[in-house]
XYZ file of C-alpha atoms in Angstrom:
477
model
C 0.000 0.000 0.000
C 1.628 3.271 -1.128
C 0.857 6.643 0.425
C -0.096 9.466 -1.965
C 1.041 12.833 -0.694
C -0.249 16.218 -1.885
C 1.727 18.994 -0.273
C -0.623 21.775 -1.399
C -2.904 23.139 1.291
C -6.640 22.819 1.129
C -7.111 26.313 -0.289
C -5.643 24.914 -3.506
C -8.331 22.233 -3.776
C -10.483 22.332 -6.863
C -13.688 24.292 -6.177
C -15.699 22.151 -8.487
C -16.579 18.479 -8.865
C -14.797 16.187 -11.259
C -15.799 16.853 -14.880
C -17.738 13.603 -15.157
C -18.688 12.710 -11.599
C -21.711 10.746 -12.821
C -19.386 8.103 -14.249
C -18.058 7.503 -10.727
C -21.375 7.134 -8.968
C -20.945 3.887 -7.032
C -23.232 0.904 -7.309
C -24.339 -0.070 -3.843
C -25.261 -3.590 -2.750
C -28.933 -4.355 -2.376
C -28.671 -5.263 1.301
C -27.019 -3.854 4.369
C -26.879 -0.453 6.045
C -26.908 2.306 3.392
C -24.457 4.558 5.194
C -21.928 1.741 5.483
C -22.371 0.690 1.859
C -21.894 4.263 0.607
C -18.871 4.788 2.849
C -17.233 1.604 1.529
C -17.929 2.529 -2.097
C -16.519 6.053 -1.765
C -13.507 4.819 0.169
C -12.772 2.315 -2.591
C -12.861 5.113 -5.198
C -10.400 7.118 -3.095
C -8.013 4.235 -2.436
C -7.877 3.194 -6.087
C -7.171 6.742 -7.227
C -10.428 7.246 -9.105
C -10.946 10.184 -6.749
C -7.462 11.754 -6.395
C -6.367 13.824 -3.354
C -7.962 17.260 -3.315
C -11.000 16.240 -5.406
C -14.293 17.692 -4.274
C -17.045 15.243 -3.423
C -20.641 15.882 -4.509
C -22.997 17.321 -1.973
C -24.804 14.895 0.271
C -28.122 16.163 -1.114
C -27.102 15.465 -4.730
C -25.595 12.062 -3.897
C -28.633 10.971 -1.907
C -30.941 11.966 -4.744
C -28.906 10.113 -7.383
C -28.717 6.905 -5.338
C -32.197 7.045 -3.877
C -30.948 7.271 -0.304
C -32.088 9.179 2.705
C -29.912 12.244 3.024
C -29.058 11.214 6.579
C -27.337 8.065 5.214
C -25.212 10.175 2.878
C -24.317 12.598 5.695
C -23.341 9.667 7.943
C -21.147 8.168 5.186
C -19.328 11.494 4.723
C -18.828 11.823 8.480
C -17.270 8.351 8.512
C -14.888 9.313 5.689
C -13.837 12.440 7.563
C -13.422 10.562 10.864
C -11.209 7.948 9.188
C -9.042 10.552 7.475
C -10.154 9.872 3.892
C -11.878 13.259 3.495
C -11.840 16.759 4.994
C -14.869 19.061 5.407
C -14.503 22.805 4.867
C -17.230 24.959 6.240
C -19.089 26.650 3.406
C -16.933 24.995 0.732
C -17.888 21.313 0.806
C -16.113 17.997 1.388
C -12.818 17.088 -0.314
C -10.649 14.008 -0.611
C -7.858 14.339 1.973
C -4.381 15.415 0.881
C -2.825 12.180 2.163
C -4.664 8.944 1.582
C -3.595 5.333 1.165
C -3.332 4.255 -2.443
C -4.044 0.613 -3.233
C -2.215 -0.916 -6.161
C -3.708 -3.433 -8.508
C -5.686 -6.033 -6.600
C -3.531 -9.031 -5.781
C -4.061 -12.210 -7.680
C -6.372 -14.551 -5.833
C -4.500 -16.918 -3.557
C -5.019 -20.490 -4.547
C -4.082 -23.120 -2.012
C -1.804 -25.789 -3.446
C -3.620 -29.019 -4.130
C -3.418 -31.377 -1.210
C -3.117 -35.091 -1.728
C -6.034 -37.096 -0.503
C -5.419 -38.592 2.909
C -4.270 -42.105 2.284
C -5.393 -44.911 4.521
C -2.781 -46.032 7.030
C -1.059 -49.082 5.635
C -0.409 -52.111 7.849
C 3.159 -51.867 9.079
C 3.097 -48.086 9.519
C 4.863 -46.941 12.690
C 3.068 -45.132 15.508
C -0.438 -46.589 15.231
C -2.437 -46.895 18.455
C -2.997 -50.058 20.457
C -6.261 -48.997 22.152
C -9.238 -51.366 21.765
C -13.007 -50.881 22.046
C -13.000 -51.631 25.766
C -10.319 -49.013 26.411
C -12.117 -46.379 24.381
C -15.450 -47.099 26.109
C -13.848 -46.669 29.534
C -12.048 -43.500 28.523
C -15.216 -42.040 27.013
C -17.047 -42.748 30.278
C -14.328 -40.987 32.278
C -14.422 -37.952 29.978
C -18.195 -37.804 30.398
C -17.753 -37.943 34.167
C -15.484 -34.903 34.077
C -17.797 -33.028 31.742
C -20.853 -33.806 33.863
C -19.103 -32.507 36.998
C -16.520 -30.101 35.602
C -13.735 -28.890 37.842
C -12.883 -25.223 38.179
C -9.500 -25.919 36.540
C -11.236 -26.487 33.189
C -12.351 -22.842 33.101
C -9.033 -21.118 33.683
C -5.434 -21.545 32.635
C -3.993 -24.402 34.633
C -0.668 -25.297 36.158
C 2.091 -25.249 33.489
C 3.491 -28.362 35.141
C 0.205 -30.215 34.630
C -2.584 -31.763 36.694
C -1.280 -32.639 40.172
C -3.459 -35.738 40.421
C -2.194 -37.156 37.127
C 1.410 -36.370 38.037
C 0.965 -38.296 41.297
C -0.449 -41.309 39.422
C 2.392 -41.236 36.862
C 4.993 -41.002 39.628
C 3.500 -44.020 41.411
C 3.396 -45.989 38.154
C 6.996 -45.154 37.234
C 8.311 -46.073 40.674
C 6.658 -49.502 40.610
C 6.890 -50.411 36.904
C 10.110 -48.757 35.768
C 12.211 -48.274 38.895
C 12.256 -44.505 38.388
C 13.134 -42.458 41.480
C 10.706 -39.564 41.361
C 7.942 -37.622 43.069
C 4.978 -35.850 41.501
C 6.752 -32.510 41.910
C 9.463 -33.569 39.444
C 7.064 -34.474 36.647
C 6.202 -32.141 33.782
C 3.246 -33.112 31.624
C 3.704 -32.468 27.898
C 1.923 -33.132 24.629
C 4.295 -36.021 23.941
C 7.945 -36.923 23.512
C 8.589 -34.228 20.910
C 7.482 -31.389 23.159
C 9.349 -32.821 26.126
C 12.566 -32.985 24.086
C 12.020 -29.503 22.702
C 11.403 -27.911 26.107
C 14.310 -29.692 27.786
C 16.868 -28.986 25.059
C 15.948 -25.320 24.693
C 15.894 -24.741 28.463
C 19.173 -26.501 29.251
C 21.387 -26.281 26.153
C 22.662 -23.455 23.964
C 22.954 -23.315 20.164
C 26.229 -24.886 19.096
C 26.442 -27.225 22.085
C 27.600 -30.725 21.057
C 25.158 -33.557 21.803
C 25.617 -37.301 21.387
C 22.830 -38.949 19.440
C 22.421 -42.618 18.548
C 23.340 -43.576 14.988
C 21.043 -44.826 13.565
C 18.480 -43.086 15.713
C 15.066 -41.518 16.095
C 14.499 -38.889 13.361
C 12.125 -36.890 15.589
C 14.809 -36.313 18.206
C 17.295 -35.337 15.519
C 14.827 -32.778 14.125
C 14.232 -31.215 17.560
C 17.924 -30.862 18.278
C 18.803 -29.523 14.850
C 15.990 -27.006 15.261
C 17.540 -25.869 18.549
C 20.861 -25.284 16.769
C 22.708 -28.061 18.594
C 25.730 -29.776 17.056
C 24.870 -33.447 16.680
C 27.581 -36.034 17.212
C 26.491 -39.399 15.832
C 27.600 -42.281 18.053
C 27.305 -45.771 16.525
C 25.042 -48.418 18.049
C 26.092 -52.079 18.203
C 24.654 -55.178 19.912
C 25.182 -53.558 23.339
C 23.669 -50.213 22.376
C 25.397 -46.828 22.220
C 29.212 -47.145 22.073
C 30.003 -44.860 25.012
C 33.794 -45.094 24.621
C 33.534 -43.998 20.998
C 31.309 -41.094 22.044
C 33.995 -39.924 24.472
C 36.583 -40.115 21.724
C 34.481 -38.093 19.293
C 33.202 -35.457 21.711
C 34.291 -35.789 25.354
C 32.902 -32.346 26.140
C 29.402 -32.979 24.819
C 26.701 -31.269 26.883
C 24.108 -34.063 26.573
C 23.433 -37.528 25.181
C 20.105 -38.690 23.756
C 19.514 -42.440 24.158
C 16.724 -45.037 23.969
C 18.343 -47.587 26.305
C 15.495 -50.003 26.988
C 14.672 -50.553 23.309
C 16.945 -48.668 20.943
C 15.124 -47.033 18.086
C 15.272 -48.351 15.437
C 17.625 -51.339 15.916
C 15.778 -52.709 18.956
C 18.872 -53.567 21.049
C 19.111 -52.973 24.802
C 21.864 -50.837 26.297
C 23.986 -53.243 28.324
C 24.542 -52.700 32.050
C 28.236 -51.925 31.663
C 27.464 -49.255 29.078
C 24.651 -47.795 31.188
C 27.058 -47.373 34.062
C 29.735 -45.968 31.737
C 27.277 -43.444 30.292
C 26.128 -42.316 33.740
C 29.748 -41.994 34.863
C 30.623 -39.901 31.798
C 27.641 -37.575 32.396
C 28.705 -37.090 36.028
C 32.312 -36.310 35.095
C 31.388 -34.057 32.148
C 28.491 -32.293 33.885
C 26.347 -33.401 30.956
C 22.696 -34.478 30.759
C 21.352 -37.839 29.624
C 18.005 -37.677 27.808
C 16.464 -41.114 28.369
C 13.580 -41.693 25.934
C 11.595 -44.674 27.250
C 9.037 -44.603 24.463
C 7.651 -48.182 24.409
C 8.899 -49.903 27.568
C 5.408 -51.218 28.395
C 5.635 -53.721 25.542
C 8.157 -56.358 26.538
C 7.147 -59.742 25.112
C 9.573 -61.901 27.100
C 9.850 -61.193 30.807
C 9.180 -58.025 32.802
C 10.084 -54.545 31.504
C 13.687 -53.496 32.048
C 14.490 -50.963 34.760
C 15.053 -47.398 33.624
C 18.498 -45.801 33.670
C 17.157 -42.921 35.733
C 16.787 -45.183 38.759
C 20.509 -46.043 38.608
C 21.661 -42.424 38.515
C 22.835 -41.133 41.887
C 24.164 -37.859 40.444
C 20.829 -36.577 39.076
C 22.041 -36.266 35.466
C 19.275 -38.307 33.763
C 16.130 -36.681 32.353
C 13.524 -39.414 31.906
C 10.959 -38.958 29.105
C 7.856 -41.070 28.516
C 4.586 -40.935 26.601
C 1.085 -42.403 26.486
C 1.020 -42.200 22.684
C 2.361 -45.739 22.289
C 0.664 -47.315 25.309
C -2.756 -45.742 24.598
C -3.147 -43.576 21.477
C -1.379 -40.536 19.957
C -4.569 -38.448 19.848
C -4.493 -38.250 23.646
C -1.462 -35.911 23.325
C -0.071 -36.575 26.804
C 3.530 -37.363 27.641
C 5.799 -36.481 30.527
C 9.340 -35.727 31.631
C 10.893 -36.463 35.026
C 13.168 -33.489 35.649
C 16.101 -33.178 38.049
C 15.369 -30.380 40.501
C 17.798 -27.796 38.963
C 15.988 -28.009 35.614
C 12.436 -27.655 36.874
C 12.415 -23.858 37.059
C 13.988 -23.148 33.638
C 11.797 -25.700 31.856
C 8.598 -24.429 33.531
C 9.399 -20.823 32.627
C 9.842 -21.843 29.007
C 6.648 -23.890 29.087
C 4.725 -20.888 30.477
C 5.848 -18.785 27.509
C 4.726 -21.304 24.894
C 1.453 -23.116 25.571
C 0.853 -22.124 29.219
C -0.620 -25.432 30.429
C -1.640 -28.920 29.302
C -5.306 -29.866 28.569
C -7.010 -30.316 31.944
C -9.982 -32.347 30.685
C -7.914 -35.180 29.189
C -5.551 -35.066 32.183
C -8.367 -35.622 34.644
C -9.772 -38.567 32.695
C -6.322 -40.147 32.344
C -5.647 -39.753 36.070
C -8.828 -41.723 36.799
C -7.871 -44.267 34.135
C -4.624 -44.996 35.986
C -6.045 -44.714 39.506
C -8.919 -47.137 38.904
C -6.762 -49.852 37.333
C -7.982 -49.471 33.746
C -4.479 -48.776 32.433
C -3.041 -52.011 33.814
C -5.924 -54.016 32.342
C -5.521 -52.221 29.009
C -1.814 -53.099 28.875
C -2.530 -56.786 29.482
C -4.956 -56.842 26.559
C -2.687 -54.724 24.357
C 0.349 -56.931 24.914
C -1.567 -60.017 23.771
C -2.766 -58.258 20.621
C 0.646 -56.809 19.831
C 2.394 -60.153 20.259
C -0.083 -61.841 17.889
C 0.418 -59.038 15.361
C 4.199 -59.355 15.644
C 4.107 -63.081 14.963
C 1.817 -62.587 11.952
C 4.112 -59.918 10.491
C 7.162 -62.135 10.925
C 5.403 -65.036 9.213
C 4.429 -62.833 6.270
C 7.888 -61.325 5.792
C 9.493 -64.752 5.856
C 7.627 -65.630 2.654
C 10.469 -63.945 0.730
C 14.223 -63.383 0.966
C 14.105 -61.040 3.988
C 15.862 -61.842 7.266
C 13.485 -61.395 10.198
C 13.635 -62.255 13.888
C 10.712 -61.548 16.263
C 11.817 -58.851 18.730
C 11.463 -59.417 22.481
C 10.242 -55.870 23.045
C 8.573 -52.959 21.337
C 6.149 -52.288 18.525
C 8.377 -52.593 15.452
C 11.004 -54.863 13.924
C 13.891 -54.685 11.478
C 13.780 -56.728 8.272
C 17.232 -57.453 6.868
C 17.766 -57.317 3.099
C 19.631 -59.651 0.750
C 23.132 -58.570 -0.256
C 23.085 -55.757 -2.816
C 19.493 -54.672 -2.212
C 18.927 -51.044 -1.113
C 16.137 -50.135 1.288
C 15.301 -46.676 -0.118
C 14.017 -48.185 -3.336
C 11.766 -50.628 -1.509
C 9.566 -48.166 0.382
C 7.322 -47.432 -2.617
C 7.374 -51.064 -3.647
C 6.145 -52.105 -0.198
C 3.373 -49.507 -0.359
C 2.216 -50.950 -3.680
C 1.878 -54.293 -1.910
C -0.104 -52.628 0.886
C 2.665 -52.553 3.518
C 4.003 -49.446 5.247
C 7.775 -49.509 5.861
C 10.564 -47.058 6.694
C 14.063 -47.227 5.223
C 16.667 -47.830 7.931
C 19.259 -45.903 5.911
C 17.194 -42.707 6.284
C 17.793 -42.826 10.061
C 21.590 -42.891 9.826
C 23.933 -39.942 10.369
C 27.137 -41.743 9.440
C 27.660 -44.815 7.259
C 24.273 -46.098 6.204
C 22.822 -49.425 7.206
C 20.336 -51.243 5.024
C 17.055 -52.638 6.282
C 13.344 -51.967 6.633
C 11.648 -50.739 9.810
C 8.128 -52.159 10.071
C 5.548 -51.579 12.808
C 2.994 -54.080 14.020
C 0.863 -52.299 16.638
C -2.697 -51.282 15.868
C -3.266 -53.726 12.980
C -5.113 -57.004 12.676
C -2.738 -59.973 12.387
C -4.410 -61.141 9.165
C -3.930 -57.740 7.494
C -0.273 -57.632 8.482
C 0.499 -61.146 7.313
C -1.315 -60.661 4.021
C 0.423 -57.371 3.135
C 3.825 -58.594 4.327
C 3.667 -61.829 2.369
C 2.653 -59.988 -0.844
C 5.623 -57.682 -0.461
C 8.076 -60.454 0.444
C 7.009 -62.616 -2.482
C 7.471 -59.666 -4.847
C 11.138 -59.540 -3.808
C 11.641 -63.215 -4.558
C-alpha cells in the first residue's frame, strides 16, 4: 500500500466536482446499512485513485438523490470518511478528498491453495499406530463424560504449566513400581508427547552450538528437535550392546548431553547393556552433561518383565527421563511427561509458560482416573496379547520372501534385513504398492548407512499384516 502525498494546502483544492462525476457514482449492494455501503464505495474510489487527493465530493443532497438514499445516510457516510481521514470538510466549501490517503495498487491475484493429496489410509506396518481397543475407548469415554458432567474449576481457567497434580501423582507411582524410576509428583512435567518434552528440555538446558551425542542410527524426531535448537549433533554408533560410550567420548568428550533409547533402541531394537549404562552415567557425572532417556515403548516387553530405567541407577541426578502415552494408549491423547532433576524444573517451567501455558485439563483428569482405577493395567494386558499376535503374523508374512526377520522381544516394530546388494530406499514405494508401510533404515543414519526396513505391528489385525507382508516379500523373490 503506497501513500499518496499532496503537499498543497486545502485552499488549492479544486472548487468544483470532477468533470464527469456521474461516471463515478458507485453501485451499492442491495442489502445492508446504506451509510456503510456508501462509505465503503466512496472509500474504494479514493483508495484506487479514481478520486485523487484534493478532489471535491458531490454534496450529500445530490448524492442521496442520485442513489435514492435518505440524506441522513449520505451525511453519515461522509462523516465516517472524515473521521477515518479519507476526506476533509470545509465549512461553506464542501467535502474534499484528503491530501494524504492510502493508495491501493492493482488487486492481488487470488490466492489459490496448493492441491493437497487425498489422505491415504494407514497401511499395515506403519509406525506409531495406536494399540487402544473398544473396551479401552469405552472406559475412557465414560471418564471424559464424568469430568464433563461434573466439571472442575480448573477447566475454566489456565492451569498449572506443570500439569494436573493428580495425574502427576499417578504417573509417579506408576513409574516407581513399573520402571524403577526415582521420582515424586513434583518432578514431573506433563507435555503433549515426547517431541514437546525434548524440545522444552533442550531449549531450556542447552545453547545453540552445544555438542550432543545422538544414537546412529536413531530416532528422526529427536534429531529434528535438536537440529531445530541449533545443537551440534555427534552421531555415536550403536552395536549389539547399544550406544558405544567409549567412541562417544573419543568423538566429543565435552558434549553437553546424550540422547539415548536404552530399553529398546530405536530403530535397531537392542538394549543398552549394564556396563554401558554405568559408563554413560559416569561420563555424564564427570562431564556435567545431561542424559536424555527416551523410554518410548517400555510397556511392551514380550519376554519377561520390563527393564528398569536408567534414571533409577543415577545417583548424580544427570538423567532426564521422558515417557509418553502415545504408544501405550493412542497418539490423539497428546499426553507425555518428563521427570526433571530439581535444577531443571524452574527453567523448563518458565519456558513452558511462555509457549502453551498449560496442558489440557480435561484429558488429564480422565487419564488420572484411568490410571487410579486400574484401567491402564488391564488395558496393557490386553494390548500386549494383541501386539504379540500381530508381531508373529508380520514375521510369518515377511518370511515368505528373501528377507531376514527375527521376532523382537520388546517394542512395537522390527527390522527386516535385506539380501546382499538390495537397497532399502528403493523398496519403500514397492512395499506400499503391496499394501505394507515400511521405513528405510538408511534414512535414520547420520554416518555410514545401514540397510534394512523398519516395520511396525501395533494397531493392525494380524491377518492384514500377514497378508500385506507376504505380498511384499514374495514380490522380492
